[in-house]
Short mmCIF file of C-alpha atoms in Angstrom, two decimals:
data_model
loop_
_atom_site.label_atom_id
_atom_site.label_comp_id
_atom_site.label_asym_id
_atom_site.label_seq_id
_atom_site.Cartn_x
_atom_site.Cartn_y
_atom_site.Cartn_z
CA UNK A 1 -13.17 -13.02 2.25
CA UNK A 2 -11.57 -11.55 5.31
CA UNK A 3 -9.23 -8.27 4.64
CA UNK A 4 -6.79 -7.11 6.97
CA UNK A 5 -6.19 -3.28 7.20
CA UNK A 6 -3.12 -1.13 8.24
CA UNK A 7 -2.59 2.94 8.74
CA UNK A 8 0.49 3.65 7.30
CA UNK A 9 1.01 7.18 9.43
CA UNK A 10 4.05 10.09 8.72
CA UNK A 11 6.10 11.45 11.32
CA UNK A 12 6.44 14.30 9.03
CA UNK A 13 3.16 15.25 7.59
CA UNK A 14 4.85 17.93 5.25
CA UNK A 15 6.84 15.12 4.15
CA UNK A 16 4.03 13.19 2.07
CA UNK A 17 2.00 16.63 1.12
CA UNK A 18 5.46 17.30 -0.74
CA UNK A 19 6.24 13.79 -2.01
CA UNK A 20 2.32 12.87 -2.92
CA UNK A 21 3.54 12.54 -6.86
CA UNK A 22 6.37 10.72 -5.88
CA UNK A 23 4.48 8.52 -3.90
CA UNK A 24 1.99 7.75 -6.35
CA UNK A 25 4.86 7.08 -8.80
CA UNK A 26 6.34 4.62 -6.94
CA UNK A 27 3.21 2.84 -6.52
CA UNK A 28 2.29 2.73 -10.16
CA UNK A 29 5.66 1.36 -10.96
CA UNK A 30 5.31 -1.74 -8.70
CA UNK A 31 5.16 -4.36 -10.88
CA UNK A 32 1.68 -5.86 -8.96
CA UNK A 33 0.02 -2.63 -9.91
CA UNK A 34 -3.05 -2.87 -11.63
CA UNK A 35 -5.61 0.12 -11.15
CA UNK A 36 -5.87 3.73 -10.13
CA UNK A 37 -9.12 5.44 -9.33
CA UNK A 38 -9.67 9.39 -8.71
CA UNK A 39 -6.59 9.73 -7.80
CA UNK A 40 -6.44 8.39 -4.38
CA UNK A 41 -7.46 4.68 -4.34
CA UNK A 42 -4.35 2.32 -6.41
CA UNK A 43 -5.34 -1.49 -6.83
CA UNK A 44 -2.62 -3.95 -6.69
CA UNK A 45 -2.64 -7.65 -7.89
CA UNK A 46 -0.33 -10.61 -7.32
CA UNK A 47 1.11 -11.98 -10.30
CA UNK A 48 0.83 -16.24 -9.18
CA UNK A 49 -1.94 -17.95 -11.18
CA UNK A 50 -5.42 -16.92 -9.31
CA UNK A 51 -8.77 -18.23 -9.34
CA UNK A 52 -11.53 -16.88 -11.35
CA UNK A 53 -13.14 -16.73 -8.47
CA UNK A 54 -10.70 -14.29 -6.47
CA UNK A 55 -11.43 -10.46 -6.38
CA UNK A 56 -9.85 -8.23 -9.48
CA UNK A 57 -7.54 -6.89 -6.67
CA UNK A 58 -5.14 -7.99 -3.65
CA UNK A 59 -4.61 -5.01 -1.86
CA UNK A 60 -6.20 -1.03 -2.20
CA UNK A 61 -4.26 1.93 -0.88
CA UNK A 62 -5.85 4.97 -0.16
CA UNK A 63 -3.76 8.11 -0.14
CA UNK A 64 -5.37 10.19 2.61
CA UNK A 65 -4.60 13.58 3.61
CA UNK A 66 -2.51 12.88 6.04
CA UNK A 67 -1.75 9.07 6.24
CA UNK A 68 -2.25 5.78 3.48
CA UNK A 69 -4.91 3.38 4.19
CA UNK A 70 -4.30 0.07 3.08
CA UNK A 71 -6.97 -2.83 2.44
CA UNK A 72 -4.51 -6.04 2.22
CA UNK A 73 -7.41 -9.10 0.73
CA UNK A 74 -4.35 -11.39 0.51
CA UNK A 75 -0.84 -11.36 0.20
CA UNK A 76 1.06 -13.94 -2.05
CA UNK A 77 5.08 -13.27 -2.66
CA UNK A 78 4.64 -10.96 -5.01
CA UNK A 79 2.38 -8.77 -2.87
CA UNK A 80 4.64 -9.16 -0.22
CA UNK A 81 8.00 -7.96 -2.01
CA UNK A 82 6.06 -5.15 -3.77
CA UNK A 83 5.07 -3.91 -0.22
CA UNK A 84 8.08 -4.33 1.08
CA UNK A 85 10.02 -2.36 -1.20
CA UNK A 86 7.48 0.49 -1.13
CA UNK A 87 7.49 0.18 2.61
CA UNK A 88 11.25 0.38 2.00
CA UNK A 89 11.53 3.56 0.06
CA UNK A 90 9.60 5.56 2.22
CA UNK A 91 11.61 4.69 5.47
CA UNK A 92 15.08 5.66 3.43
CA UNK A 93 12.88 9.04 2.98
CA UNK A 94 11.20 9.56 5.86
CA UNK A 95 10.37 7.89 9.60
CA UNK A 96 6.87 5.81 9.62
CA UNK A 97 4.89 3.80 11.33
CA UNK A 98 2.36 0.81 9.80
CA UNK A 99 -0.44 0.13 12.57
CA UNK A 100 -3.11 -2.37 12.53
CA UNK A 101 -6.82 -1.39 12.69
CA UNK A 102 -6.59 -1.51 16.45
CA UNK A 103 -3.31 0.90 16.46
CA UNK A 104 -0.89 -2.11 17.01
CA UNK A 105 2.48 -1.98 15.00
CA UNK A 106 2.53 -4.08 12.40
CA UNK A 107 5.34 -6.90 11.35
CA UNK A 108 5.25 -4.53 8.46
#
C-alpha cells in the first residue's frame, strides 16, 4: 500500500514550541484517534467498516521540532473531516502551509 506524505510547516516556529500540548490535545480528541507513541508519533483510524486486512492505522503524525510530518495510508470521510478540522484550528491560530513530499502545496 502506497502512502502519501505532507510537511505541515509554521510560519511562526515559536508558535508550535508554545502550543505543542495544545496541539497534541487536539489531536487526541479527534474522534479517529487511536494511538500515541513516545510522545511524538499519534495514529489515527477511520471509523467506516475496514478490512482485516488493512493496516491498524490510516494516517501517523509526527510532531517534529519544528514542523508535523504526516503519513496519510488512506483517507475515508472520517479521516478527511478529522484533518480538516485540525487543519482548521491551527490556521484560526496561526498561518501554515501543508506541502507535498516534493514541496508542492497541498489541496489541504
Amino acid at each position: 500500500m502506497m502512502s502519501a506524505e505532507f510537511i505541515l510547516s509554521f510560519e511562526d516556529k515559536n508558535w508550535y514550541a508554545t502550543h505543542l500540548k495544545e496541539v497534541m490535545q487536539k489531536i487526541t480528541a479527534l474522534e479517529t484517534f487511536s494511538a500515541s507513541f513516545e510522545e511524538n508519533e499519534f495514529h489515527l483510524v477511520g471509523t467506516e467498516p475496514r478490512s482485516s486486512n488493512d493496516w491498524n492505522y490510516d494516517v501517523r503524525l509526527f510532531l517534529e521540532k519544528e514542523r508535523i510530518f504526516l503519513e496519510i495510508s488512506a483517507h475515508p470521510k472520517s479521516i478527511e473531516r478529522d484533518l480538516s478540522a485540525l487543519f482548521e484550528w491551527i490556521r484560526s491560530c496561526t498561518r501554515i502551509s501543508i506541502d507535498d513530499e516534493d514541496g508542492e502545496q497541498s489541496g489541504w
